[in-house]
Amino acid sequence: MGDVMAPRFAPVVGLFVLAPFVGEFLLGNLTLGELGLGLVLAPMYGFGAILVRETARRWGGGWASVVLLAAAYALVEEGPVDQLLWNDSYAGQDLLHGPSYVPALGMSVELTQAVLALHTVWSICVPIAIVEAFVPDRRPWLGRVGLAVVAVLFGWARCWCSGATTPSSTSWLHRGRSVGCPP
């Protein structure tokens, strides 16, 4: 049974590990000394990439579906999860109030575009493309139970990551609470 299961789950594990590595280390956000932090980020990035890939392939969609779902992932991660898109003092910096700030939305167009480019392309699409280059089968890799487990683990990772950030009291998601996560 182990010999049958290993090849089937190898691309899932590969995508889980590769997503934070590409999205953070290869882009220069993490140094060699901080490479272990990629393992801390793996649940958010890895389970997110797996969900995007598996959902797109279950829908029978091609790369357009992957890109659309990856963009949704980017907005969820940097919006309600870590609150970068709305927090004017995220990590002690005001990234919102620049020339592209839209007061009615409480968001910066420039920051939103950067987040979409970073996570859609580098955190999700590139790791999927790399793993699929080695595993050309475009069918889903996980069954319904496996997909449900990944979805639950992604939900846990989302709550865990939102609790790890410390937004200011001016954030619309006051005191680090994320939508759907316990205080």
mmCIF file of C-alpha atoms in Angstrom, residues 10-166:
data_model
loop_
_atom_site.group_PDB
_atom_site.id
_atom_site.type_symbol
_atom_site.label_atom_id
_atom_site.label_comp_id
_atom_site.label_asym_id
_atom_site.label_seq_id
_atom_site.Cartn_x
_atom_site.Cartn_y
_atom_site.Cartn_z
ATOM 1 C CA ALA A 10 4.579 13.042 -3.996
ATOM 2 C CA PRO A 11 3.326 15.961 -6.135
ATOM 3 C CA VAL A 12 1.077 17.135 -3.275
ATOM 4 C CA VAL A 13 4.011 17.154 -0.851
ATOM 5 C CA GLY A 14 6.215 18.775 -3.487
ATOM 6 C CA LEU A 15 3.721 21.578 -4.047
ATOM 7 C CA PHE A 16 3.274 22.044 -0.281
ATOM 8 C CA VAL A 17 7.028 22.589 0.177
ATOM 9 C CA LEU A 18 7.705 24.465 -3.065
ATOM 10 C CA ALA A 19 5.006 27.159 -2.706
ATOM 11 C CA PRO A 20 6.530 28.999 0.290
ATOM 12 C CA PHE A 21 10.055 28.447 -1.043
ATOM 13 C CA VAL A 22 9.265 30.134 -4.380
ATOM 14 C CA GLY A 23 6.954 32.768 -2.906
ATOM 15 C CA GLU A 24 9.335 33.894 -0.173
ATOM 16 C CA PHE A 25 12.917 32.633 -0.597
ATOM 17 C CA LEU A 26 13.409 32.892 -4.361
ATOM 18 C CA LEU A 27 11.961 36.409 -4.372
ATOM 19 C CA GLY A 28 14.421 37.491 -1.692
ATOM 20 C CA ASN A 29 11.957 37.930 1.158
ATOM 21 C CA LEU A 30 13.802 35.312 3.223
ATOM 22 C CA THR A 31 17.565 34.958 3.618
ATOM 23 C CA LEU A 32 19.396 31.644 3.833
ATOM 24 C CA GLY A 33 19.369 32.012 7.607
ATOM 25 C CA GLU A 34 15.588 32.424 7.566
ATOM 26 C CA LEU A 35 14.950 29.475 5.262
ATOM 27 C CA GLY A 36 13.379 27.500 8.119
ATOM 28 C CA LEU A 37 10.667 30.150 8.281
ATOM 29 C CA GLY A 38 9.456 28.671 4.988
ATOM 30 C CA LEU A 39 8.284 25.655 6.959
ATOM 31 C CA VAL A 40 6.286 27.965 9.210
ATOM 32 C CA LEU A 41 4.699 29.549 6.122
ATOM 33 C CA ALA A 42 4.156 26.210 4.371
ATOM 34 C CA PRO A 43 0.650 25.564 5.766
ATOM 35 C CA MET A 44 -0.698 28.848 4.375
ATOM 36 C CA TYR A 45 1.148 28.791 1.050
ATOM 37 C CA GLY A 46 1.278 25.039 0.564
ATOM 38 C CA PHE A 47 -2.312 24.159 1.393
ATOM 39 C CA GLY A 48 -3.447 27.236 -0.550
ATOM 40 C CA ALA A 49 -1.533 26.149 -3.666
ATOM 41 C CA ILE A 50 -2.864 22.593 -3.349
ATOM 42 C CA LEU A 51 -6.446 23.859 -3.016
ATOM 43 C CA VAL A 52 -6.048 26.134 -6.040
ATOM 44 C CA ARG A 53 -4.550 23.373 -8.187
ATOM 45 C CA GLU A 54 -6.995 20.679 -7.129
ATOM 46 C CA THR A 55 -10.069 22.921 -7.446
ATOM 47 C CA ALA A 56 -9.066 24.130 -10.915
ATOM 48 C CA ARG A 57 -8.386 20.585 -12.112
ATOM 49 C CA ARG A 58 -11.664 19.276 -10.634
ATOM 50 C CA TRP A 59 -13.553 21.999 -12.506
ATOM 51 C CA GLY A 60 -11.824 20.798 -15.653
ATOM 52 C CA GLY A 61 -10.302 24.232 -15.991
ATOM 53 C CA GLY A 62 -6.974 25.090 -17.477
ATOM 54 C CA TRP A 63 -4.558 27.797 -16.553
ATOM 55 C CA ALA A 64 -7.212 30.512 -16.653
ATOM 56 C CA SER A 65 -8.945 28.786 -13.721
ATOM 57 C CA VAL A 66 -5.662 28.382 -11.871
ATOM 58 C CA VAL A 67 -4.838 32.079 -12.304
ATOM 59 C CA LEU A 68 -8.307 33.195 -11.218
ATOM 60 C CA LEU A 69 -8.210 31.019 -8.083
ATOM 61 C CA ALA A 70 -4.630 32.095 -7.362
ATOM 62 C CA ALA A 71 -5.733 35.754 -7.483
ATOM 63 C CA ALA A 72 -8.524 34.935 -5.028
ATOM 64 C CA TYR A 73 -5.938 33.279 -2.769
ATOM 65 C CA ALA A 74 -3.751 36.412 -2.930
ATOM 66 C CA LEU A 75 -6.607 38.680 -1.912
ATOM 67 C CA VAL A 76 -7.669 36.377 0.936
ATOM 68 C CA GLU A 77 -4.138 35.963 2.288
ATOM 69 C CA GLU A 78 -3.248 39.659 2.257
ATOM 70 C CA GLY A 79 -6.781 40.871 3.027
ATOM 71 C CA PRO A 80 -8.664 39.198 5.865
ATOM 72 C CA VAL A 81 -5.843 36.834 6.880
ATOM 73 C CA ASP A 82 -2.859 39.066 7.514
ATOM 74 C CA GLN A 83 -4.681 42.366 6.875
ATOM 75 C CA LEU A 84 -1.903 44.021 4.872
ATOM 76 C CA LEU A 85 -4.367 45.462 2.340
ATOM 77 C CA TRP A 86 -6.270 47.502 4.955
ATOM 78 C CA ASN A 87 -3.871 48.100 7.833
ATOM 79 C CA ASP A 88 -2.141 51.482 7.750
ATOM 80 C CA SER A 89 0.527 50.386 10.222
ATOM 81 C CA TYR A 90 1.262 46.841 9.081
ATOM 82 C CA ALA A 91 4.759 45.872 10.265
ATOM 83 C CA GLY A 92 5.205 49.454 11.487
ATOM 84 C CA GLN A 93 4.832 50.924 8.001
ATOM 85 C CA ASP A 94 2.078 52.803 6.228
ATOM 86 C CA LEU A 95 1.861 51.136 2.830
ATOM 87 C CA LEU A 96 -1.653 52.410 2.138
ATOM 88 C CA HIS A 97 -1.567 56.184 2.060
ATOM 89 C CA GLY A 98 0.290 56.870 -1.163
ATOM 90 C CA PRO A 99 -0.725 58.325 -4.502
ATOM 91 C CA SER A 100 -2.954 55.331 -5.323
ATOM 92 C CA TYR A 101 -4.896 55.287 -2.028
ATOM 93 C CA VAL A 102 -8.669 54.966 -2.514
ATOM 94 C CA PRO A 103 -10.340 56.315 0.651
ATOM 95 C CA ALA A 104 -13.748 54.802 -0.157
ATOM 96 C CA LEU A 105 -12.174 51.325 -0.155
ATOM 97 C CA GLY A 106 -9.480 52.003 2.443
ATOM 98 C CA MET A 107 -6.993 50.380 0.071
ATOM 99 C CA SER A 108 -4.028 51.237 -2.107
ATOM 100 C CA VAL A 109 -4.328 50.266 -5.781
ATOM 101 C CA GLU A 110 -0.545 49.971 -6.035
ATOM 102 C CA LEU A 111 -0.301 47.669 -2.999
ATOM 103 C CA THR A 112 -3.199 45.524 -4.231
ATOM 104 C CA GLN A 113 -1.551 45.131 -7.642
ATOM 105 C CA ALA A 114 1.743 44.170 -6.019
ATOM 106 C CA VAL A 115 0.023 41.595 -3.805
ATOM 107 C CA LEU A 116 -1.847 40.135 -6.781
ATOM 108 C CA ALA A 117 1.332 39.863 -8.849
ATOM 109 C CA LEU A 118 3.383 38.390 -6.024
ATOM 110 C CA HIS A 119 0.994 35.725 -4.802
ATOM 111 C CA THR A 120 -0.895 34.921 -7.999
ATOM 112 C CA VAL A 121 2.249 34.377 -10.020
ATOM 113 C CA TRP A 122 4.999 33.449 -7.571
ATOM 114 C CA SER A 123 3.291 31.847 -4.585
ATOM 115 C CA ILE A 124 0.758 29.782 -6.523
ATOM 116 C CA CYS A 125 1.127 29.564 -10.322
ATOM 117 C CA VAL A 126 4.908 29.081 -10.574
ATOM 118 C CA PRO A 127 5.029 26.260 -7.977
ATOM 119 C CA ILE A 128 2.071 24.533 -9.679
ATOM 120 C CA ALA A 129 3.761 24.845 -13.079
ATOM 121 C CA ILE A 130 7.038 23.434 -11.738
ATOM 122 C CA VAL A 131 5.410 20.430 -10.070
ATOM 123 C CA GLU A 132 3.159 19.763 -13.069
ATOM 124 C CA ALA A 133 6.247 19.815 -15.313
ATOM 125 C CA PHE A 134 7.383 16.687 -13.466
ATOM 126 C CA VAL A 135 3.881 15.187 -13.171
ATOM 127 C CA PRO A 136 2.139 15.919 -16.462
ATOM 128 C CA ASP A 137 -1.129 14.218 -15.445
ATOM 129 C CA ARG A 138 -3.657 17.063 -15.190
ATOM 130 C CA ARG A 139 -6.231 15.039 -13.257
ATOM 131 C CA PRO A 140 -6.766 15.812 -9.568
ATOM 132 C CA TRP A 141 -4.149 14.278 -7.299
ATOM 133 C CA LEU A 142 -6.409 14.021 -4.260
ATOM 134 C CA GLY A 143 -9.732 12.307 -3.716
ATOM 135 C CA ARG A 144 -12.666 14.010 -2.004
ATOM 136 C CA VAL A 145 -11.475 13.075 1.484
ATOM 137 C CA GLY A 146 -7.942 14.306 0.782
ATOM 138 C CA LEU A 147 -9.284 17.561 -0.620
ATOM 139 C CA ALA A 148 -11.519 18.014 2.443
ATOM 140 C CA VAL A 149 -8.553 17.410 4.769
ATOM 141 C CA VAL A 150 -6.462 19.987 2.869
ATOM 142 C CA ALA A 151 -9.355 22.487 3.032
ATOM 143 C CA VAL A 152 -9.657 22.047 6.811
ATOM 144 C CA LEU A 153 -5.886 22.377 7.240
ATOM 145 C CA PHE A 154 -5.889 25.510 5.068
ATOM 146 C CA GLY A 155 -8.639 26.952 7.267
ATOM 147 C CA TRP A 156 -6.517 26.207 10.322
ATOM 148 C CA ALA A 157 -3.469 27.792 8.656
ATOM 149 C CA ARG A 158 -5.512 30.870 7.767
ATOM 150 C CA CYS A 159 -6.582 31.323 11.391
ATOM 151 C CA TRP A 160 -3.088 30.608 12.689
ATOM 152 C CA CYS A 161 -1.487 33.116 10.311
ATOM 153 C CA SER A 162 -4.044 35.797 11.104
ATOM 154 C CA GLY A 163 -3.307 35.378 14.797
ATOM 155 C CA ALA A 164 0.426 35.732 14.144
ATOM 156 C CA THR A 165 0.001 39.269 12.799
ATOM 157 C CA THR A 166 -0.483 42.227 15.078
#
